[in-house]
Short mmCIF file of C-alpha atoms in Angstrom, two decimals:
data_model
loop_
_atom_site.label_atom_id
_atom_site.label_comp_id
_atom_site.label_asym_id
_atom_site.label_seq_id
_atom_site.Cartn_x
_atom_site.Cartn_y
_atom_site.Cartn_z
CA MET A 1 0.00 0.00 0.00
CA THR A 2 2.86 2.37 0.92
CA THR A 3 4.63 1.54 -2.36
CA LEU A 4 1.42 2.35 -4.24
CA LEU A 5 1.11 5.68 -2.46
CA ILE A 6 4.66 6.59 -3.50
CA ARG A 7 4.50 5.24 -7.03
CA ALA A 8 1.05 6.51 -7.97
CA PRO A 9 1.82 10.24 -7.79
CA ILE A 10 5.08 9.76 -9.73
CA ALA A 11 3.25 7.89 -12.48
CA LEU A 12 0.23 10.18 -12.56
CA ALA A 13 1.67 13.65 -11.92
CA PRO A 14 3.06 14.30 -15.44
CA VAL A 15 -0.28 13.80 -17.14
CA LEU A 16 -2.04 16.02 -14.60
CA LEU A 17 0.57 18.69 -15.34
CA PHE A 18 -0.09 18.29 -19.06
CA LEU A 19 -3.82 18.74 -18.44
CA ALA A 20 -3.11 21.79 -16.28
CA ALA A 21 -0.99 23.24 -19.11
CA LEU A 22 -3.87 22.75 -21.56
CA VAL A 23 -6.36 24.45 -19.24
CA HIS A 24 -3.91 27.28 -18.58
CA GLY A 25 -3.23 27.67 -22.32
CA ASP A 26 -6.93 28.23 -22.99
CA SER A 27 -6.82 32.02 -23.21
CA TYR A 28 -10.61 32.35 -23.44
CA LYS A 29 -11.15 30.27 -20.28
CA LEU A 30 -13.72 28.16 -22.05
CA VAL A 31 -13.53 25.23 -19.65
CA ARG A 32 -13.74 25.92 -15.93
CA LEU A 33 -11.71 23.96 -13.38
CA GLN A 34 -14.90 22.58 -11.87
CA THR A 35 -15.93 21.24 -15.28
CA VAL A 36 -12.48 19.71 -15.81
CA LEU A 37 -12.75 17.88 -12.49
CA GLY A 38 -16.26 16.69 -13.36
CA LEU A 39 -15.05 15.39 -16.71
CA MET A 40 -12.16 13.58 -15.04
CA ALA A 41 -14.66 11.92 -12.71
CA ALA A 42 -16.72 10.88 -15.73
CA GLY A 43 -13.55 9.46 -17.32
CA ALA A 44 -12.93 7.47 -14.14
CA VAL A 45 -16.46 6.06 -14.31
CA ALA A 46 -15.84 5.12 -17.96
CA ALA A 47 -12.70 3.27 -16.84
CA GLY A 48 -14.74 1.32 -14.30
CA ALA A 49 -17.33 0.45 -16.93
CA SER A 50 -14.64 -0.62 -19.38
CA TYR A 51 -13.09 -2.86 -16.71
CA VAL A 52 -16.40 -4.67 -16.32
CA ALA A 53 -16.98 -4.85 -20.11
CA ASN A 54 -13.42 -6.10 -20.76
CA PHE A 55 -13.70 -8.64 -17.97
CA TYR A 56 -16.76 -10.28 -19.55
CA LEU A 57 -15.68 -9.94 -23.17
CA TYR A 58 -12.18 -11.30 -22.56
CA ALA A 59 -13.76 -14.38 -21.00
CA GLN A 60 -15.52 -15.00 -24.35
CA PHE A 61 -12.47 -14.14 -26.46
CA ALA A 62 -10.69 -17.02 -28.19
CA GLY A 63 -7.27 -15.34 -28.59
CA ASN A 64 -4.59 -14.40 -26.06
CA PHE A 65 -4.39 -11.23 -23.95
CA ASP A 66 -2.08 -9.36 -26.36
CA ALA A 67 -4.47 -9.90 -29.27
CA TYR A 68 -7.40 -8.78 -27.10
CA ALA A 69 -5.52 -5.63 -26.01
CA ARG A 70 -4.63 -4.77 -29.59
CA PHE A 71 -7.84 -5.57 -31.44
CA VAL A 72 -10.77 -5.54 -28.99
CA SER A 73 -10.24 -3.38 -25.92
CA PRO A 74 -9.42 -0.16 -27.85
CA TRP A 75 -12.93 -0.23 -29.40
CA ILE A 76 -14.60 -0.61 -26.02
CA GLU A 77 -12.49 1.91 -24.14
CA GLU A 78 -12.62 4.56 -26.85
CA ALA A 79 -16.39 4.11 -27.19
CA LEU A 80 -16.92 4.57 -23.45
CA LYS A 81 -14.70 7.67 -23.37
CA ALA A 82 -16.49 9.02 -26.45
CA ALA A 83 -19.99 8.65 -24.98
CA LEU A 84 -19.78 11.85 -22.92
CA LEU A 85 -18.04 13.70 -25.74
CA VAL A 86 -20.92 12.83 -28.07
CA TYR A 87 -23.32 14.43 -25.61
CA LEU A 88 -21.13 17.50 -25.02
CA ILE A 89 -20.69 18.18 -28.74
CA ARG A 90 -24.27 17.48 -29.78
CA ALA A 91 -25.66 19.61 -26.93
CA ARG A 92 -23.18 22.39 -27.88
CA ARG A 93 -21.66 22.30 -24.43
CA VAL A 94 -18.37 22.48 -26.30
CA GLY A 95 -18.09 24.14 -29.69
CA LEU A 96 -14.44 24.67 -30.54
CA PRO A 97 -11.38 22.45 -30.92
CA VAL A 98 -9.92 24.09 -27.79
CA ASP A 99 -12.76 23.37 -25.35
CA ALA A 100 -13.61 20.05 -26.98
CA GLY A 101 -9.91 19.07 -26.80
CA ILE A 102 -9.63 20.00 -23.12
CA ALA A 103 -12.85 18.08 -22.38
CA GLY A 104 -11.44 15.06 -24.23
CA PHE A 105 -8.11 15.20 -22.44
CA ALA A 106 -9.82 15.56 -19.04
CA ILE A 107 -11.98 12.49 -19.72
CA GLY A 108 -8.91 10.56 -20.90
CA THR A 109 -6.93 11.64 -17.84
CA GLY A 110 -9.67 10.46 -15.48
CA PHE A 111 -9.79 7.17 -17.35
CA ALA A 112 -6.01 6.76 -17.18
CA LEU A 113 -5.86 7.58 -13.47
CA ILE A 114 -8.07 4.62 -12.64
CA GLU A 115 -6.38 2.31 -15.15
CA ASN A 116 -2.94 3.21 -13.84
CA LEU A 117 -3.96 2.78 -10.23
CA TYR A 118 -5.28 -0.67 -11.13
CA TYR A 119 -2.05 -1.46 -12.98
CA LEU A 120 0.13 -0.26 -10.10
CA ALA A 121 -1.90 -2.20 -7.55
CA SER A 122 -2.06 -5.40 -9.57
CA ARG A 123 1.66 -5.53 -10.44
CA PRO A 124 3.51 -4.24 -7.38
CA ASP A 125 6.71 -6.12 -8.30
CA THR A 126 7.31 -4.34 -11.62
CA ALA A 127 10.30 -1.97 -11.60
CA ILE A 128 9.27 1.56 -10.66
CA ALA A 129 10.89 3.02 -13.81
CA ILE A 130 8.76 0.75 -16.01
CA GLN A 131 5.64 1.62 -14.01
CA VAL A 132 6.30 5.32 -14.32
CA ILE A 133 7.04 5.14 -18.05
CA ARG A 134 4.07 2.91 -18.71
CA GLY A 135 1.79 4.98 -16.52
CA PHE A 136 2.75 8.23 -18.20
CA GLY A 137 2.57 6.79 -21.72
CA THR A 138 -0.84 5.24 -21.09
CA ALA A 139 -2.18 8.45 -19.59
CA ILE A 140 -1.00 10.60 -22.49
CA MET A 141 -2.39 8.02 -24.91
CA HIS A 142 -5.83 7.96 -23.23
CA GLY A 143 -5.93 11.75 -23.00
CA GLY A 144 -4.60 12.11 -26.53
CA THR A 145 -7.02 9.74 -28.24
CA ALA A 146 -10.04 11.37 -26.57
CA THR A 147 -8.65 14.79 -27.52
CA VAL A 148 -8.15 13.77 -31.15
CA LEU A 149 -11.66 12.28 -31.27
CA ALA A 150 -13.14 15.45 -29.76
CA ILE A 151 -11.24 17.81 -32.06
CA ILE A 152 -12.09 15.90 -35.26
CA SER A 153 -15.75 15.53 -34.26
CA VAL A 154 -16.29 19.14 -33.20
CA THR A 155 -14.66 20.34 -36.44
CA LEU A 156 -16.98 18.14 -38.51
CA TYR A 157 -19.99 19.33 -36.48
CA GLU A 158 -19.04 22.95 -37.12
CA ARG A 159 -19.20 22.23 -40.85
CA ARG A 160 -22.48 20.31 -40.58
CA PRO A 161 -24.38 21.61 -37.54
CA ASN A 162 -27.39 19.41 -38.31
CA GLY A 163 -25.33 16.26 -38.96
CA GLY A 164 -25.96 12.95 -37.26
CA LEU A 165 -23.93 10.57 -35.13
CA TYR A 166 -21.96 9.44 -38.20
CA LEU A 167 -19.88 12.61 -37.80
CA PHE A 168 -18.20 10.97 -34.80
CA LEU A 169 -17.08 7.95 -36.80
CA PRO A 170 -13.87 9.41 -38.34
CA GLY A 171 -12.60 10.68 -34.97
CA PHE A 172 -13.56 7.41 -33.30
CA LEU A 173 -11.70 5.33 -35.88
CA VAL A 174 -8.57 7.50 -35.55
CA ALA A 175 -8.73 7.17 -31.74
CA VAL A 176 -9.10 3.37 -31.95
CA ALA A 177 -6.20 3.19 -34.44
CA ILE A 178 -3.88 5.21 -32.16
CA HIS A 179 -4.94 3.20 -29.12
CA GLY A 180 -4.45 -0.13 -30.91
CA GLY A 181 -1.05 1.04 -32.21
CA PHE A 182 0.01 2.01 -28.69
CA ASN A 183 -1.02 -1.39 -27.37
CA PHE A 184 0.99 -3.00 -30.19
CA LEU A 185 4.08 -1.20 -28.94
CA LEU A 186 3.39 -2.00 -25.29
CA VAL A 187 5.75 -4.97 -25.37
CA ARG A 188 8.36 -2.22 -25.44
CA PRO A 189 6.88 0.35 -23.04
CA VAL A 190 9.73 2.86 -23.43
CA LEU A 191 9.25 2.97 -27.20
CA ALA A 192 5.45 3.20 -26.81
CA THR A 193 5.74 6.06 -24.35
CA LEU A 194 8.37 7.93 -26.36
CA THR A 195 6.36 7.64 -29.58
CA THR A 196 3.21 8.82 -27.82
CA LEU A 197 5.03 11.63 -26.08
CA LEU A 198 6.62 12.88 -29.26
CA VAL A 199 3.57 12.72 -31.50
CA LEU A 200 0.37 13.43 -29.54
CA PRO A 201 1.36 16.57 -27.58
CA LEU A 202 2.77 18.11 -30.78
CA ILE A 203 -0.48 17.50 -32.64
CA ILE A 204 -2.54 18.81 -29.74
CA TYR A 205 -0.36 21.93 -29.40
CA ALA A 206 -0.60 22.69 -33.14
CA VAL A 207 -4.39 22.28 -33.11
CA PHE A 208 -4.74 24.53 -30.05
CA GLN A 209 -2.62 27.26 -31.63
CA ASN A 210 -4.64 27.10 -34.82
CA SER A 211 -7.95 27.01 -32.95
CA ASP A 212 -7.04 30.06 -30.87
CA ARG A 213 -6.28 32.01 -34.04
CA ALA A 214 -9.44 30.77 -35.73
CA LEU A 215 -11.54 31.79 -32.70
CA ARG A 216 -10.03 35.26 -32.73
CA ASP A 217 -10.71 35.65 -36.47
CA TRP A 218 -14.28 34.41 -36.04
CA LEU A 219 -14.78 36.74 -33.10
CA ASP A 220 -13.66 39.71 -35.17
CA GLN A 221 -15.64 38.87 -38.29
CA ASP A 222 -18.83 37.76 -36.59
CA LEU A 223 -18.92 40.67 -34.16
CA ASP A 224 -18.67 43.10 -37.04
CA SER A 225 -21.36 41.34 -39.08
CA LYS A 226 -23.71 41.19 -36.08
CA VAL A 227 -23.17 44.92 -35.46
CA GLN A 228 -24.05 45.63 -39.10
CA LEU A 229 -27.15 43.44 -38.87
CA LEU A 230 -28.34 45.26 -35.75
CA GLU A 231 -27.65 48.63 -37.34
CA LEU A 232 -29.81 47.62 -40.30
CA ILE A 233 -32.66 46.42 -38.06
CA ASN A 234 -32.51 49.39 -35.70
CA SER A 235 -32.36 51.91 -38.55
CA GLY A 236 -35.39 50.32 -40.22
CA THR A 237 -33.47 49.52 -43.40
CA PHE A 238 -33.17 45.77 -42.83
CA LEU A 239 -35.94 44.87 -45.27
CA ASP A 240 -34.03 46.62 -48.07
CA SER A 241 -30.90 44.52 -47.40
CA ASN A 242 -30.18 41.10 -48.94
CA ALA A 243 -31.05 39.35 -45.68
CA GLY A 244 -34.26 41.39 -45.44
CA ARG A 245 -35.24 40.45 -48.98
CA MET A 246 -34.59 36.79 -48.14
CA LEU A 247 -36.90 37.12 -45.13
CA GLN A 248 -39.61 38.59 -47.35
CA THR A 249 -39.41 35.59 -49.68
CA LEU A 250 -40.76 33.54 -46.76
CA ARG A 251 -44.06 35.46 -46.93
CA SER A 252 -45.71 32.87 -49.09
CA ARG A 253 -44.96 30.10 -46.58
CA PHE A 254 -45.44 31.80 -43.22
CA ARG A 255 -48.01 34.07 -41.60
CA GLY A 256 -47.28 37.76 -41.08
CA GLU A 257 -46.95 37.34 -37.31
CA ASP A 258 -44.43 34.52 -37.83
CA LEU A 259 -42.31 36.82 -39.99
CA ALA A 260 -42.52 39.51 -37.30
CA ASP A 261 -41.34 36.94 -34.74
CA MET A 262 -38.48 35.98 -37.06
CA LEU A 263 -37.34 39.58 -37.30
CA CYS A 264 -37.48 39.88 -33.49
CA LEU A 265 -35.51 36.64 -33.25
CA LEU A 266 -32.83 37.94 -35.61
CA ARG A 267 -32.41 41.07 -33.52
CA LEU A 268 -32.41 39.23 -30.22
CA HIS A 269 -29.98 36.60 -31.46
CA GLY A 270 -27.69 39.35 -32.76
CA GLU A 271 -27.77 41.16 -29.41
CA LEU A 272 -27.09 37.99 -27.43
CA ALA A 273 -24.31 36.95 -29.82
CA LEU A 274 -22.65 40.31 -29.17
CA ARG A 275 -23.03 39.82 -25.43
CA ALA A 276 -21.38 36.39 -25.69
CA LYS A 277 -18.54 37.87 -27.70
CA GLY A 278 -18.16 40.56 -25.04
CA VAL A 279 -17.68 37.75 -22.50
CA LEU A 280 -15.02 36.15 -24.72
CA LEU A 281 -13.22 39.47 -25.18
CA MET A 282 -13.24 40.08 -21.43
CA ARG A 283 -11.80 36.63 -20.78
CA GLU A 284 -9.18 37.06 -23.48
CA SER A 285 -8.08 40.34 -21.91
CA GLY A 286 -7.93 38.74 -18.47
CA MET A 287 -10.78 40.88 -17.15
CA GLU A 288 -13.19 39.60 -14.58
CA GLU A 289 -16.56 39.21 -16.27
CA PRO A 290 -19.59 40.61 -14.48
CA PRO A 291 -22.38 38.23 -13.44
CA LEU A 292 -25.19 37.76 -15.91
CA ASP A 293 -27.50 40.78 -15.72
CA ALA A 294 -31.30 40.66 -15.59
CA GLU A 295 -31.61 42.16 -19.08
CA THR A 296 -29.58 39.34 -20.66
CA ARG A 297 -31.51 36.72 -18.70
CA ASP A 298 -34.78 38.22 -19.96
CA LYS A 299 -33.44 38.20 -23.51
CA LEU A 300 -32.46 34.53 -23.23
CA ALA A 301 -35.94 33.70 -21.97
CA GLU A 302 -37.50 35.72 -24.79
CA LEU A 303 -35.30 33.97 -27.34
CA GLU A 304 -36.57 30.60 -26.16
CA GLN A 305 -40.14 31.81 -26.34
CA LEU A 306 -39.64 33.12 -29.87
CA GLU A 307 -38.01 29.87 -30.98
CA ARG A 308 -41.04 27.96 -29.67
CA ALA A 309 -43.48 30.36 -31.36
CA ILE A 310 -41.64 30.16 -34.70
CA GLY A 311 -41.52 26.37 -34.56
CA ARG A 312 -39.14 23.85 -36.07
CA THR A 313 -39.91 24.59 -39.72
CA GLY A 314 -39.68 28.33 -39.18
CA MET A 315 -36.35 27.96 -37.39
CA LEU A 316 -34.97 25.94 -40.30
CA ALA A 317 -36.06 28.71 -42.66
CA VAL A 318 -34.65 31.55 -40.59
CA ARG A 319 -31.36 29.86 -39.58
CA PRO A 320 -29.46 30.89 -42.76
CA LEU A 321 -30.37 34.52 -42.00
CA MET A 322 -29.03 34.16 -38.46
CA MET A 323 -25.77 32.84 -39.92
CA ALA A 324 -26.16 30.29 -37.13
CA THR A 325 -23.23 27.89 -37.44
CA GLY A 326 -22.30 25.49 -34.68
CA LYS A 327 -20.18 28.19 -33.03
CA ASP A 328 -23.10 30.65 -33.12
CA ILE A 329 -25.29 28.23 -31.23
CA TRP A 330 -22.46 27.27 -28.86
CA GLN A 331 -21.58 30.84 -27.92
CA LEU A 332 -24.96 31.43 -26.23
CA ARG A 333 -23.95 28.71 -23.77
CA LEU A 334 -21.41 31.18 -22.47
CA LEU A 335 -24.37 33.19 -21.23
CA GLY A 336 -25.67 30.20 -19.32
CA ARG A 337 -28.21 29.09 -21.89
CA MET B 1 -17.33 57.53 -50.26
CA SER B 2 -14.05 57.10 -48.37
CA LYS B 3 -14.03 56.03 -44.73
CA PRO B 4 -13.23 58.75 -42.18
CA PRO B 5 -9.64 58.29 -41.01
CA PHE B 6 -9.09 57.24 -37.43
CA GLU B 7 -7.60 59.90 -35.24
CA ILE B 8 -6.47 59.81 -31.64
CA ARG B 9 -5.13 62.83 -29.77
CA LEU B 10 -5.16 64.61 -26.45
CA GLY B 11 -7.96 67.11 -25.89
CA PRO B 12 -7.70 70.48 -24.15
CA ALA B 13 -8.59 69.07 -20.73
CA GLY B 14 -6.09 66.20 -21.04
CA GLU B 15 -8.74 63.72 -22.14
CA VAL B 16 -8.07 61.32 -24.98
CA VAL B 17 -10.17 62.11 -28.04
CA MET B 18 -10.94 59.45 -30.63
CA SER B 19 -12.62 59.98 -33.98
CA GLY B 20 -13.26 58.06 -37.20
CA ARG B 21 -13.33 54.28 -37.35
CA LEU B 22 -11.39 52.21 -34.82
CA ASP B 23 -10.93 48.89 -36.59
CA ALA B 24 -8.25 46.19 -36.69
CA THR B 25 -5.93 48.29 -38.87
CA GLN B 26 -5.87 51.12 -36.32
CA CYS B 27 -5.80 49.31 -33.00
CA ASP B 28 -2.00 49.05 -32.70
CA ALA B 29 -1.61 52.80 -33.14
CA ALA B 30 -4.46 53.45 -30.68
CA LEU B 31 -2.99 51.13 -28.05
CA GLN B 32 0.46 52.64 -28.49
CA PHE B 33 -0.97 56.14 -27.98
CA LEU B 34 -2.95 55.11 -24.91
CA ASN B 35 0.07 53.36 -23.39
CA ALA B 36 2.13 56.50 -23.94
CA VAL B 37 -0.47 58.60 -22.15
CA GLY B 38 0.12 56.61 -18.99
CA GLU B 39 -3.17 56.45 -17.14
CA PRO B 40 -5.88 57.89 -19.33
CA ARG B 41 -8.89 58.75 -17.17
CA VAL B 42 -11.33 59.94 -19.83
CA ILE B 43 -11.76 58.98 -23.48
CA ASN B 44 -14.06 61.17 -25.52
CA LEU B 45 -15.76 59.09 -28.20
CA ALA B 46 -17.92 61.87 -29.69
CA GLY B 47 -16.25 61.63 -33.09
CA LEU B 48 -15.95 57.85 -33.15
CA GLU B 49 -18.21 56.48 -35.87
CA TYR B 50 -17.46 52.78 -35.58
CA ILE B 51 -15.62 50.42 -33.28
CA ALA B 52 -14.69 46.86 -34.26
CA SER B 53 -13.79 44.00 -31.93
CA ALA B 54 -10.11 44.94 -32.20
CA GLY B 55 -11.04 48.40 -30.91
CA LEU B 56 -13.00 46.89 -28.03
CA ARG B 57 -9.85 44.94 -27.10
CA VAL B 58 -7.89 48.21 -26.99
CA ILE B 59 -10.44 49.73 -24.61
CA LEU B 60 -10.47 46.59 -22.43
CA LEU B 61 -6.67 46.46 -22.17
CA THR B 62 -6.57 50.15 -21.27
CA GLN B 63 -9.29 49.68 -18.65
CA LYS B 64 -7.35 46.72 -17.23
CA ARG B 65 -4.18 48.79 -17.01
CA CYS B 66 -6.00 51.69 -15.35
CA LYS B 67 -7.70 49.38 -12.88
CA ALA B 68 -4.39 47.79 -11.93
CA ALA B 69 -3.06 51.28 -11.21
CA GLY B 70 -6.12 52.05 -9.08
CA ALA B 71 -7.55 54.49 -11.62
CA LYS B 72 -10.93 54.47 -13.32
CA LEU B 73 -11.51 54.85 -17.05
CA ARG B 74 -14.54 56.81 -18.29
CA LEU B 75 -15.80 56.77 -21.84
CA ILE B 76 -17.86 59.83 -22.64
CA ASP B 77 -20.07 61.14 -25.44
CA ALA B 78 -20.34 57.84 -27.32
CA ALA B 79 -22.54 58.23 -30.40
CA GLY B 80 -25.65 56.00 -30.52
CA PRO B 81 -24.32 53.10 -32.61
CA VAL B 82 -20.98 52.99 -30.76
CA PHE B 83 -22.75 53.17 -27.39
CA ASP B 84 -25.00 50.29 -28.51
CA ILE B 85 -21.99 48.09 -29.30
CA PHE B 86 -20.58 48.66 -25.80
CA HIS B 87 -24.01 48.00 -24.31
CA TYR B 88 -24.70 44.82 -26.32
CA ALA B 89 -21.25 43.46 -25.47
CA GLY B 90 -21.93 44.10 -21.78
CA PHE B 91 -19.01 46.48 -21.44
CA ASP B 92 -21.24 49.11 -19.85
CA GLN B 93 -21.21 46.84 -16.79
CA ILE B 94 -17.45 47.04 -16.34
CA LEU B 95 -16.83 50.53 -17.75
CA GLU B 96 -18.39 53.88 -17.04
CA ILE B 97 -19.75 54.99 -20.36
CA THR B 98 -22.11 57.80 -21.32
CA ARG B 99 -24.04 58.37 -24.52
CA ALA B 100 -23.60 61.59 -26.49
CA GLY B 101 -25.70 64.34 -24.95
CA GLU B 102 -26.05 62.48 -21.68
CA PRO B 103 -24.39 64.00 -18.61
CA ALA B 104 -21.60 61.88 -17.12
CA GLY B 105 -22.81 59.73 -14.25
CA SER B 106 -26.40 59.40 -15.47
CA PRO B 107 -27.79 55.85 -15.59
#
């Protein structure tokens, strides 16, 4: 027990530091520490579930343990880690490669913590150096595969906001391939760890850098276009603009009051989108953001009411006018929607 | 019609005066000027016709610097559309800002 208490922190600390670096590197503070801890706990639960699933499936498996670890367990473990990511991305709880990546790494870290503790406890006689190397490599691998899955999936969802579950397939297959490849190399744990350490953090770092730049560009462009939209609506010239003419083409399909609701929705969505961008700008500048004010809360409630009144078909028709991509829908979550 | 050029200078009472369009192409110059002023207390936005997100960043960074030095930044005389941008972005909750024609300190 004492050996475990000494060895566990040595084996687990590096990956926790890597996760801390990711959270710290998120200049827009998109994922709060509390959320990271919650996601780690969810990852730990996924590890428990995968232990049970692997226990029963291995009993039915005809091959040896190495073959099972290479060809079967990666599918199960990656699927269990992905389950929460599927929810987070589809519910727009995460909307960018940065926050999706951090969520993925946190889930993977929680998963690896439990797996490593099990490994340390079940093989107390293994040399500490091997345990540390294996523990670190496994943790980076678990965090890395979930991160890669999250980043690929959230990017595909941004392109197709109304897409189905099939959008998770490419990321899932890449995660399974990396995991299986790592398990292939596990007969030589130093090589497996070194390969993982050299490749995955580099990919994650490059994606984060790119995502930060992309978010900044989007922030700039979208803020300006929302300001222009609001200027058009407030000045009463919206109906003469291209977007206004598009709205008028819906006259034949919707009632007058529905069109009025759509115009209100466009204005409200524009105002709330600007508020969300204000939050992002404050975070980026390191300013403390004020608590959500009553006016914004009322607007969020009104937005929901308008969406209900307009209905599903109306929302589909008006969405192109709102320029509502995945990020547009996600950003309102920053306001607590 | 050409866009009004962005201009930033010190006013007669020592306030910073901005006019024209503060967009991404002008924010470096604006930030440099504001940094050189030291602790600007008042920025007069009467002549500012447009402010982009890059301009909002400039204001936020200046406010942060002033706050760290224990000073308070006031934005005064913002024209309607510029005031609206600050309001929609929620910056009126962290900055003291008044609309053109409105006395400073009014709600």
